[in-house]
Backbone as ProteinMPNN parsed JSONL, in Angstrom:
{"seq_chain_A": "XXXXXXXXXXXXXXXXXXXXXXXXXXXXXXXXXXXXXXXXXXXXXXXXXXXXXXXXXXXXXXXXXXXXXXXXXXXXXXXXXXXXXXXXXXXXXXXXXXXXXXXXXXXXXXXXXXXXXXXXXXXXXXXXXXXXXXXXXXXXXXXXXXXXXX", "coords_chain_A": {"N_chain_A": [[-2.17, 0.368, 22.174], [1.397, 0.847, 23.125], [3.242, 3.51, 24.965], [5.577, 4.098, 23.692], [4.86, 3.147, 21.088], [2.908, 4.983, 20.55], [4.274, 7.409, 20.546], [6.003, 6.65, 18.21], [4.246, 6.728, 16.254], [3.306, 9.307, 16.103], [5.535, 10.859, 15.546], [5.989, 9.474, 12.897], [3.543, 10.444, 11.422], [3.97, 13.26, 11.633], [6.028, 13.246, 10.145], [5.135, 12.648, 7.788], [3.437, 14.647, 6.992], [5.055, 16.224, 5.572], [5.71, 15.226, 2.668], [2.826, 14.742, 2.229], [2.022, 17.641, 2.012], [3.516, 18.623, 0.027], [2.663, 16.967, -2.086], [0.215, 17.299, -2.34], [0.071, 19.993, -3.017], [1.53, 20.06, -5.534], [-0.267, 18.33, -7.011], [-2.583, 20.053, -6.979], [-1.219, 22.33, -8.594], [-0.651, 20.751, -10.991], [-3.381, 20.137, -11.771], [-4.024, 22.654, -12.287], [-2.591, 23.365, -14.427], [-3.326, 21.814, -16.637], [-5.894, 22.494, -16.608], [-5.709, 25.245, -17.605], [-4.237, 24.589, -19.982], [-6.075, 23.249, -21.127], [-6.112, 20.359, -21.494], [-5.683, 16.855, -20.988], [-4.471, 15.863, -17.266], [-2.281, 13.999, -16.29], [-0.145, 13.82, -14.331], [-1.15, 14.953, -12.462], [-3.294, 13.14, -11.566], [-1.461, 11.185, -10.769], [-0.013, 12.46, -8.602], [-2.49, 13.078, -6.785], [-3.182, 10.167, -6.134], [-0.866, 9.449, -4.753], [-1.122, 11.134, -2.487], [-3.317, 10.014, -1.502], [-2.829, 7.561, -0.85], [-0.939, 7.941, 1.205], [-2.676, 8.871, 3.082], [-4.519, 6.854, 3.519], [-2.85, 5.085, 4.601], [-2.099, 6.658, 6.936], [-4.526, 6.965, 8.368], [-5.021, 4.585, 9.74], [-3.548, 4.5, 11.953], [-4.564, 6.286, 14.853], [-3.013, 8.336, 16.057], [-0.938, 9.024, 14.506], [-2.458, 9.867, 12.26], [-3.692, 11.995, 13.647], [-1.285, 13.711, 14.137], [-0.543, 14.254, 11.506], [-2.772, 15.454, 10.431], [-3.593, 17.65, 12.065], [-1.275, 20.058, 11.632], [-1.747, 20.197, 9.067], [-4.433, 20.844, 8.95], [-4.253, 23.421, 10.127], [-2.664, 24.85, 8.37], [-4.351, 25.107, 6.513], [-6.357, 26.793, 7.718], [-4.842, 29.077, 8.0], [-4.545, 29.893, 5.449], [-7.027, 30.384, 4.769], [-8.102, 32.457, 6.48], [-6.004, 34.022, 6.539], [-4.541, 35.085, 3.949], [-2.28, 36.854, 3.069], [-0.142, 36.414, 5.347], [-0.257, 33.494, 5.259], [1.181, 33.095, 3.008], [3.299, 34.492, 3.246], [4.373, 32.561, 5.202], [4.637, 30.305, 3.633], [6.618, 30.794, 2.077], [8.886, 30.4, 3.094], [9.446, 28.316, 3.547], [11.154, 24.946, 2.707], [12.229, 24.567, -0.549], [11.097, 26.563, -1.731], [12.161, 28.606, -3.329], [12.722, 27.087, -5.559], [10.596, 26.96, -7.479], [8.738, 25.504, -5.884], [8.697, 22.728, -5.449], [10.044, 19.756, -4.295], [11.314, 18.273, -6.122], [12.895, 18.109, -9.377], [11.304, 20.16, -11.801], [11.607, 20.751, -14.544], [10.496, 22.566, -17.831], [7.953, 22.686, -16.81], [4.6, 23.864, -17.163], [3.052, 24.19, -15.065], [4.58, 24.792, -12.834], [4.673, 27.53, -11.532], [7.503, 29.982, -10.909], [8.18, 31.726, -8.579], [6.056, 31.359, -7.054], [5.064, 30.399, -3.715], [5.483, 27.136, -2.144], [2.551, 25.314, -1.89], [0.756, 27.314, -2.172], [-1.285, 27.463, -3.78], [-2.831, 24.996, -3.283], [-3.305, 25.823, -0.795], [-5.073, 27.772, -1.156], [-7.495, 26.932, -2.366], [-8.368, 25.433, -0.531], [-7.595, 22.745, -0.045], [-5.78, 21.939, 1.769], [-7.158, 22.418, 4.336], [-9.102, 20.539, 3.81], [-7.977, 17.85, 3.76], [-6.703, 17.839, 6.164], [-8.831, 18.036, 8.002], [-9.958, 15.701, 7.308], [-8.193, 13.776, 8.165], [-7.943, 14.242, 10.99], [-10.858, 13.842, 11.879], [-10.887, 11.248, 11.18], [-9.057, 10.306, 13.01], [-10.49, 10.615, 15.331], [-12.672, 9.051, 15.304], [-14.701, 6.793, 16.846], [-13.219, 3.591, 18.098], [-14.6, 1.251, 16.969], [-15.929, 2.311, 14.728], [-13.544, 2.837, 13.116], [-12.74, 0.076, 12.461], [-14.76, -0.639, 10.988], [-14.474, 0.858, 8.451], [-11.664, 0.278, 8.081], [-11.905, -2.334, 6.926]], "CA_chain_A": [[-0.719, 0.811, 21.652], [2.267, 1.246, 24.071], [3.652, 5.001, 25.027], [6.438, 3.95, 22.596], [4.18, 3.092, 19.899], [2.336, 6.385, 20.374], [5.356, 8.469, 19.818], [6.503, 6.622, 16.929], [3.206, 6.993, 15.311], [3.294, 10.658, 16.198], [6.642, 11.141, 14.549], [5.61, 9.263, 11.412], [2.359, 11.379, 11.065], [4.572, 14.37, 11.335], [7.045, 13.161, 8.839], [4.245, 12.453, 6.668], [2.969, 15.84, 6.551], [5.652, 17.048, 4.662], [5.284, 14.702, 1.486], [1.455, 15.223, 1.859], [1.894, 19.05, 1.658], [3.819, 18.975, -1.658], [2.113, 16.147, -3.188], [-1.01, 18.275, -2.593], [0.572, 21.27, -3.971], [1.831, 19.263, -7.075], [-1.64, 17.824, -7.823], [-3.12, 21.279, -7.646], [-0.599, 22.672, -9.909], [-0.691, 20.217, -12.261], [-4.538, 20.458, -12.135], [-4.339, 24.364, -12.748], [-1.793, 23.308, -15.865], [-4.219, 20.791, -17.625], [-7.01, 23.578, -16.907], [-4.98, 26.233, -18.507], [-3.869, 23.873, -21.42], [-7.387, 22.563, -21.709], [-5.691, 19.11, -21.645], [-5.275, 15.815, -19.554], [-3.186, 16.376, -16.462], [-1.977, 12.689, -15.826], [0.692, 13.956, -13.348], [-2.307, 15.602, -11.236], [-3.917, 11.811, -10.992], [-0.351, 10.516, -10.043], [-0.009, 13.167, -7.073], [-3.611, 12.447, -5.871], [-2.735, 8.992, -5.575], [-0.072, 9.396, -3.661], [-1.714, 11.371, -1.383], [-4.528, 9.074, -1.091], [-1.977, 6.477, -0.271], [-0.325, 8.273, 2.592], [-3.644, 9.549, 3.835], [-4.972, 5.641, 3.906], [-1.719, 4.692, 5.693], [-1.872, 7.42, 8.19], [-5.85, 6.775, 8.981], [-4.681, 3.085, 10.326], [-2.88, 4.738, 13.322], [-5.02, 7.568, 15.048], [-1.933, 9.348, 16.718], [-0.372, 9.639, 13.25], [-3.464, 10.857, 11.634], [-3.779, 13.432, 14.275], [0.156, 14.277, 13.994], [-0.359, 14.863, 10.191], [-3.927, 16.368, 10.166], [-3.615, 19.23, 12.798], [-0.668, 20.921, 10.946], [-2.528, 20.515, 7.65], [-5.572, 21.851, 9.039], [-3.829, 24.919, 10.873], [-2.272, 25.506, 7.355], [-5.769, 25.437, 5.745], [-7.137, 27.619, 8.366], [-4.16, 30.182, 7.81], [-4.861, 30.311, 4.088], [-8.41, 30.824, 4.631], [-8.216, 33.502, 7.259], [-4.915, 35.43, 6.51], [-3.64, 34.697, 2.937], [-0.98, 37.376, 2.998], [0.547, 35.619, 6.2], [0.044, 32.038, 4.782], [1.989, 33.173, 1.815], [4.654, 34.645, 3.864], [4.949, 31.42, 5.875], [4.91, 29.154, 2.699], [7.622, 31.352, 1.312], [10.111, 30.065, 3.922], [9.7, 26.548, 3.419], [12.291, 24.472, 1.677], [12.278, 24.863, -2.014], [10.072, 28.048, -2.15], [12.751, 29.17, -4.699], [12.833, 26.141, -6.711], [9.219, 26.516, -7.917], [7.9, 24.878, -4.872], [8.709, 21.233, -5.244], [11.473, 19.292, -4.117], [11.812, 17.444, -7.327], [12.941, 18.702, -10.492], [10.158, 20.239, -12.709], [11.738, 20.994, -15.855], [9.901, 23.391, -18.292], [6.328, 22.32, -16.449], [3.955, 24.931, -17.119], [2.329, 24.697, -13.507], [5.61, 25.21, -11.716], [4.888, 29.167, -11.574], [8.175, 30.533, -10.375], [7.834, 32.639, -7.384], [4.619, 31.057, -6.079], [5.633, 29.612, -2.871], [4.905, 25.847, -2.218], [1.318, 25.276, -0.899], [-0.198, 28.51, -2.254], [-2.364, 26.975, -4.624], [-3.412, 24.111, -2.536], [-3.901, 26.323, 0.567], [-5.969, 28.972, -1.327], [-8.447, 26.175, -3.014], [-8.582, 24.614, 0.573], [-7.13, 21.236, -0.221], [-5.123, 21.461, 2.994], [-8.127, 22.225, 5.239], [-10.042, 19.384, 3.688], [-7.088, 16.867, 3.997], [-6.388, 17.781, 7.332], [-9.947, 17.771, 8.631], [-10.307, 14.254, 7.152], [-7.385, 13.092, 9.007], [-8.278, 14.685, 12.367], [-11.871, 13.297, 12.014], [-10.538, 9.679, 11.136], [-8.488, 9.928, 14.146], [-11.383, 10.791, 16.417], [-13.686, 8.087, 15.189], [-14.497, 5.518, 17.742], [-12.376, 2.224, 17.492], [-15.56, 0.084, 16.374], [-16.186, 2.824, 13.483], [-12.297, 2.839, 12.318], [-12.537, -1.396, 12.255], [-15.376, -0.903, 9.631], [-13.82, 1.71, 7.531], [-10.526, -0.367, 7.837], [-12.109, -3.388, 6.504]], "C_chain_A": [[0.084, 1.419, 22.85], [2.627, 2.795, 24.02], [4.6, 4.759, 23.879], [5.91, 4.045, 21.226], [3.572, 4.483, 19.492], [3.149, 7.504, 19.754], [5.94, 8.187, 18.461], [5.443, 6.799, 16.048], [3.167, 8.542, 15.216], [4.59, 11.298, 15.282], [6.514, 10.608, 13.008], [4.775, 10.127, 10.935], [3.073, 13.013, 10.962], [5.468, 14.516, 10.122], [6.119, 13.162, 7.778], [3.513, 13.582, 6.092], [3.749, 16.433, 5.403], [5.341, 16.447, 3.205], [3.661, 14.982, 1.141], [1.219, 16.425, 1.52], [2.219, 19.243, 0.259], [3.251, 18.212, -2.394], [0.778, 16.561, -3.452], [-0.837, 19.112, -3.68], [0.603, 20.934, -5.623], [0.756, 18.823, -7.669], [-2.437, 19.232, -8.101], [-2.81, 22.249, -8.618], [-0.733, 21.888, -10.974], [-2.258, 20.01, -12.641], [-4.808, 21.871, -12.812], [-3.868, 24.039, -14.278], [-2.614, 22.578, -16.816], [-5.561, 21.717, -17.734], [-6.61, 24.409, -18.003], [-4.919, 25.881, -20.248], [-5.092, 23.381, -22.096], [-7.05, 21.147, -22.326], [-5.703, 18.297, -20.419], [-4.366, 16.325, -18.621], [-3.037, 14.891, -15.884], [-0.858, 12.547, -14.639], [-0.203, 14.348, -12.016], [-2.737, 13.969, -10.67], [-2.577, 11.092, -9.897], [-0.102, 11.158, -8.659], [-0.951, 12.988, -6.166], [-3.441, 11.289, -5.422], [-1.842, 8.748, -4.687], [-0.631, 10.039, -2.622], [-2.458, 10.696, -0.739], [-4.093, 7.711, -0.361], [-1.519, 6.608, 1.131], [-1.479, 8.462, 3.46], [-4.415, 8.008, 4.358], [-3.891, 4.938, 4.784], [-1.939, 5.212, 7.185], [-3.31, 7.01, 9.159], [-5.597, 5.212, 9.833], [-4.392, 3.318, 11.802], [-3.883, 6.063, 13.457], [-4.065, 8.458, 15.219], [-1.239, 9.781, 15.429], [-1.093, 10.516, 12.523], [-3.651, 12.209, 12.341], [-2.461, 14.459, 14.017], [0.238, 15.035, 12.645], [-1.645, 15.856, 10.088], [-4.16, 17.762, 10.786], [-2.859, 20.22, 12.229], [-1.492, 21.147, 9.561], [-3.701, 21.252, 7.835], [-5.428, 23.299, 9.502], [-3.198, 25.625, 9.516], [-3.536, 25.926, 6.558], [-6.383, 26.53, 6.131], [-6.419, 28.938, 8.051], [-4.421, 30.878, 6.511], [-5.999, 30.948, 4.186], [-8.385, 32.13, 5.539], [-7.053, 34.614, 6.976], [-4.124, 35.051, 5.075], [-2.462, 35.375, 2.829], [0.236, 36.703, 4.168], [0.932, 34.25, 6.056], [1.161, 32.203, 3.817], [3.358, 33.356, 2.093], [5.384, 33.601, 4.47], [5.411, 30.373, 4.702], [6.183, 29.579, 1.925], [9.001, 31.089, 1.934], [10.284, 28.799, 4.082], [10.668, 26.05, 2.405], [11.765, 24.342, 0.511], [11.494, 25.479, -2.416], [10.857, 28.642, -3.274], [12.735, 28.194, -5.607], [11.651, 25.714, -7.501], [8.397, 25.697, -7.154], [7.838, 23.423, -4.757], [9.993, 20.822, -5.059], [12.088, 18.528, -5.136], [11.929, 18.029, -8.504], [11.831, 18.969, -11.474], [10.294, 20.37, -13.998], [11.005, 22.457, -16.31], [8.457, 23.292, -17.822], [5.876, 23.762, -16.22], [3.238, 25.188, -15.752], [3.282, 24.646, -12.784], [5.72, 26.651, -11.892], [6.242, 29.412, -10.648], [7.646, 31.711, -9.388], [6.596, 32.624, -6.585], [5.276, 30.248, -5.131], [4.962, 28.154, -2.793], [3.761, 25.771, -1.298], [0.44, 26.288, -1.048], [-1.559, 28.08, -2.753], [-3.416, 26.053, -3.981], [-4.095, 24.549, -1.358], [-5.145, 27.239, 0.035], [-7.576, 28.073, -1.604], [-9.072, 25.344, -1.853], [-8.588, 23.177, 0.734], [-6.608, 20.914, 1.242], [-6.119, 21.4, 4.122], [-8.895, 20.913, 4.974], [-9.351, 17.992, 3.927], [-7.032, 16.565, 5.396], [-7.498, 17.585, 8.339], [-10.25, 16.411, 8.649], [-9.613, 13.432, 7.895], [-7.738, 13.253, 10.47], [-9.619, 13.691, 12.585], [-11.885, 11.786, 11.847], [-10.138, 9.502, 12.335], [-9.601, 9.731, 15.528], [-12.602, 9.963, 16.369], [-13.73, 7.091, 16.183], [-14.106, 3.979, 17.251], [-13.397, 1.51, 16.743], [-15.729, 0.783, 14.814], [-15.002, 2.622, 12.433], [-12.371, 1.301, 11.584], [-13.447, -1.391, 10.883], [-14.741, -0.317, 8.479], [-12.367, 0.921, 7.257], [-10.646, -1.733, 7.029], [-12.22, -4.528, 7.355]], "O_chain_A": [[-0.393, 2.339, 23.515], [2.292, 3.374, 22.987], [4.257, 5.423, 22.9], [6.345, 4.804, 20.36], [3.696, 5.007, 18.385], [2.869, 8.26, 18.824], [6.308, 9.063, 17.678], [5.794, 7.066, 14.899], [2.968, 8.994, 14.088], [4.433, 12.164, 14.422], [6.906, 11.282, 12.055], [5.162, 10.717, 9.926], [2.597, 13.837, 10.18], [5.634, 15.473, 9.365], [6.45, 13.79, 6.773], [3.035, 13.571, 4.957], [3.229, 17.022, 4.456], [4.682, 17.198, 2.486], [3.276, 15.359, 0.034], [0.28, 16.601, 0.744], [1.513, 19.827, -0.563], [3.189, 18.591, -3.564], [0.193, 16.31, -4.506], [-1.311, 19.087, -4.815], [-0.048, 21.384, -6.566], [0.726, 18.883, -8.898], [-2.864, 19.52, -9.219], [-3.605, 22.879, -9.316], [-0.968, 22.472, -12.032], [-2.472, 19.711, -13.815], [-5.642, 22.107, -13.687], [-4.574, 24.359, -15.234], [-2.437, 22.912, -17.988], [-6.234, 21.717, -18.764], [-7.069, 24.321, -19.141], [-5.296, 26.481, -21.254], [-5.193, 23.14, -23.299], [-7.531, 20.761, -23.392], [-5.724, 18.684, -19.25], [-3.516, 17.142, -18.975], [-3.768, 14.632, -14.928], [-0.642, 11.478, -14.07], [0.056, 14.075, -10.844], [-2.523, 13.64, -9.503], [-2.664, 10.665, -8.746], [0.005, 10.446, -7.661], [-0.69, 12.776, -4.982], [-3.523, 11.189, -4.198], [-1.995, 7.863, -3.845], [-0.63, 9.342, -1.606], [-2.418, 10.649, 0.49], [-4.739, 7.011, 0.419], [-1.618, 5.763, 2.021], [-1.295, 8.211, 4.651], [-4.869, 7.971, 5.502], [-4.271, 4.206, 5.698], [-1.965, 4.569, 8.235], [-3.253, 6.793, 10.37], [-6.432, 5.031, 10.72], [-4.815, 2.604, 12.712], [-4.065, 6.812, 12.497], [-4.163, 9.483, 14.543], [-0.973, 10.979, 15.33], [-0.708, 11.625, 12.153], [-3.744, 13.295, 11.769], [-2.548, 15.661, 13.767], [0.837, 16.101, 12.501], [-1.477, 17.001, 9.668], [-4.715, 18.728, 10.262], [-3.401, 21.323, 12.155], [-1.786, 22.264, 9.134], [-4.032, 22.163, 7.077], [-6.265, 24.184, 9.319], [-3.182, 26.856, 9.482], [-3.638, 27.035, 6.033], [-6.93, 27.279, 5.322], [-7.127, 29.921, 7.83], [-4.512, 32.1, 6.386], [-6.078, 32.084, 3.719], [-8.871, 33.044, 4.874], [-7.186, 35.823, 7.162], [-2.957, 34.691, 5.228], [-1.482, 34.703, 2.509], [1.399, 36.539, 3.8], [1.981, 33.758, 6.471], [2.084, 31.39, 3.867], [4.324, 32.791, 1.582], [6.612, 33.512, 4.436], [6.431, 29.697, 4.834], [6.749, 28.769, 1.191], [10.058, 31.465, 1.427], [11.199, 28.261, 4.705], [10.942, 26.681, 1.384], [10.609, 23.918, 0.533], [10.983, 25.173, -3.494], [10.221, 29.186, -4.177], [12.736, 28.655, -6.749], [11.515, 24.625, -8.057], [7.398, 25.182, -7.657], [6.999, 22.896, -4.026], [10.965, 21.392, -5.554], [13.259, 18.156, -5.059], [10.895, 18.617, -8.821], [11.373, 17.967, -12.024], [9.323, 20.173, -14.728], [10.882, 23.373, -15.497], [7.667, 23.898, -18.546], [6.386, 24.611, -15.488], [2.894, 26.32, -15.413], [2.89, 24.37, -11.651], [6.765, 27.091, -12.371], [6.085, 29.002, -9.498], [6.704, 32.459, -9.651], [6.169, 33.446, -5.774], [6.052, 29.39, -5.553], [3.894, 28.007, -3.387], [3.868, 26.083, -0.112], [-0.55, 26.374, -0.321], [-2.656, 28.303, -2.241], [-4.627, 26.248, -4.086], [-5.104, 24.026, -0.883], [-6.124, 27.408, 0.763], [-8.63, 28.493, -1.126], [-10.082, 24.664, -2.035], [-9.351, 22.52, 1.441], [-6.903, 19.877, 1.836], [-6.038, 20.44, 4.888], [-9.293, 20.256, 5.936], [-10.053, 17.038, 4.263], [-7.222, 15.448, 5.877], [-7.246, 17.05, 9.419], [-10.706, 15.853, 9.647], [-10.14, 12.414, 8.342], [-7.802, 12.214, 11.126], [-9.503, 12.784, 13.41], [-12.802, 11.118, 12.325], [-10.692, 8.601, 12.964], [-9.508, 8.917, 16.447], [-13.485, 10.082, 17.218], [-12.677, 6.483, 16.377], [-14.573, 3.368, 16.29], [-12.964, 1.084, 15.672], [-15.69, 0.067, 13.813], [-15.196, 2.336, 11.251], [-12.133, 1.193, 10.381], [-13.068, -1.962, 9.861], [-14.477, -1.047, 7.524], [-11.958, 0.994, 6.098], [-9.642, -2.227, 6.517], [-12.438, -5.64, 6.872]]}, "name": "protein", "num_of_chains": 1, "seq": "XXXXXXXXXXXXXXXXXXXXXXXXXXXXXXXXXXXXXXXXXXXXXXXXXXXXXXXXXXXXXXXXXXXXXXXXXXXXXXXXXXXXXXXXXXXXXXXXXXXXXXXXXXXXXXXXXXXXXXXXXXXXXXXXXXXXXXXXXXXXXXXXXXXXXX"}
């Protein structure tokens, strides 16, 4: 990949970190709502599927996977090491006052008002797990990536 391709992949990876962050949080909140209601959570499946598709696309380009995985891993580490600081940072993110999601949620029971976006996904380790997967996929030798890619 040429230098311009690396820059484009890095920008794509950084841009993908935003939807991965919010979709992962939405999935965690929908799962919590399903657990609390003791009911199925089909929205959670849709959000997890969206995250899986984005991750699969990112793993094709190691630079994009790194550019998305490193911030997610850092967010996961911050939630694991200093929860108060992580919640404070999450409260400064866009849509923090709108229930934590960039799309309207209506009266959804899992959109807890006052809970900054990413709090549930961060405290459960989903960001650390997702970010670590992306970073490790980028660090695999090229011959292993081709086996994983089909």
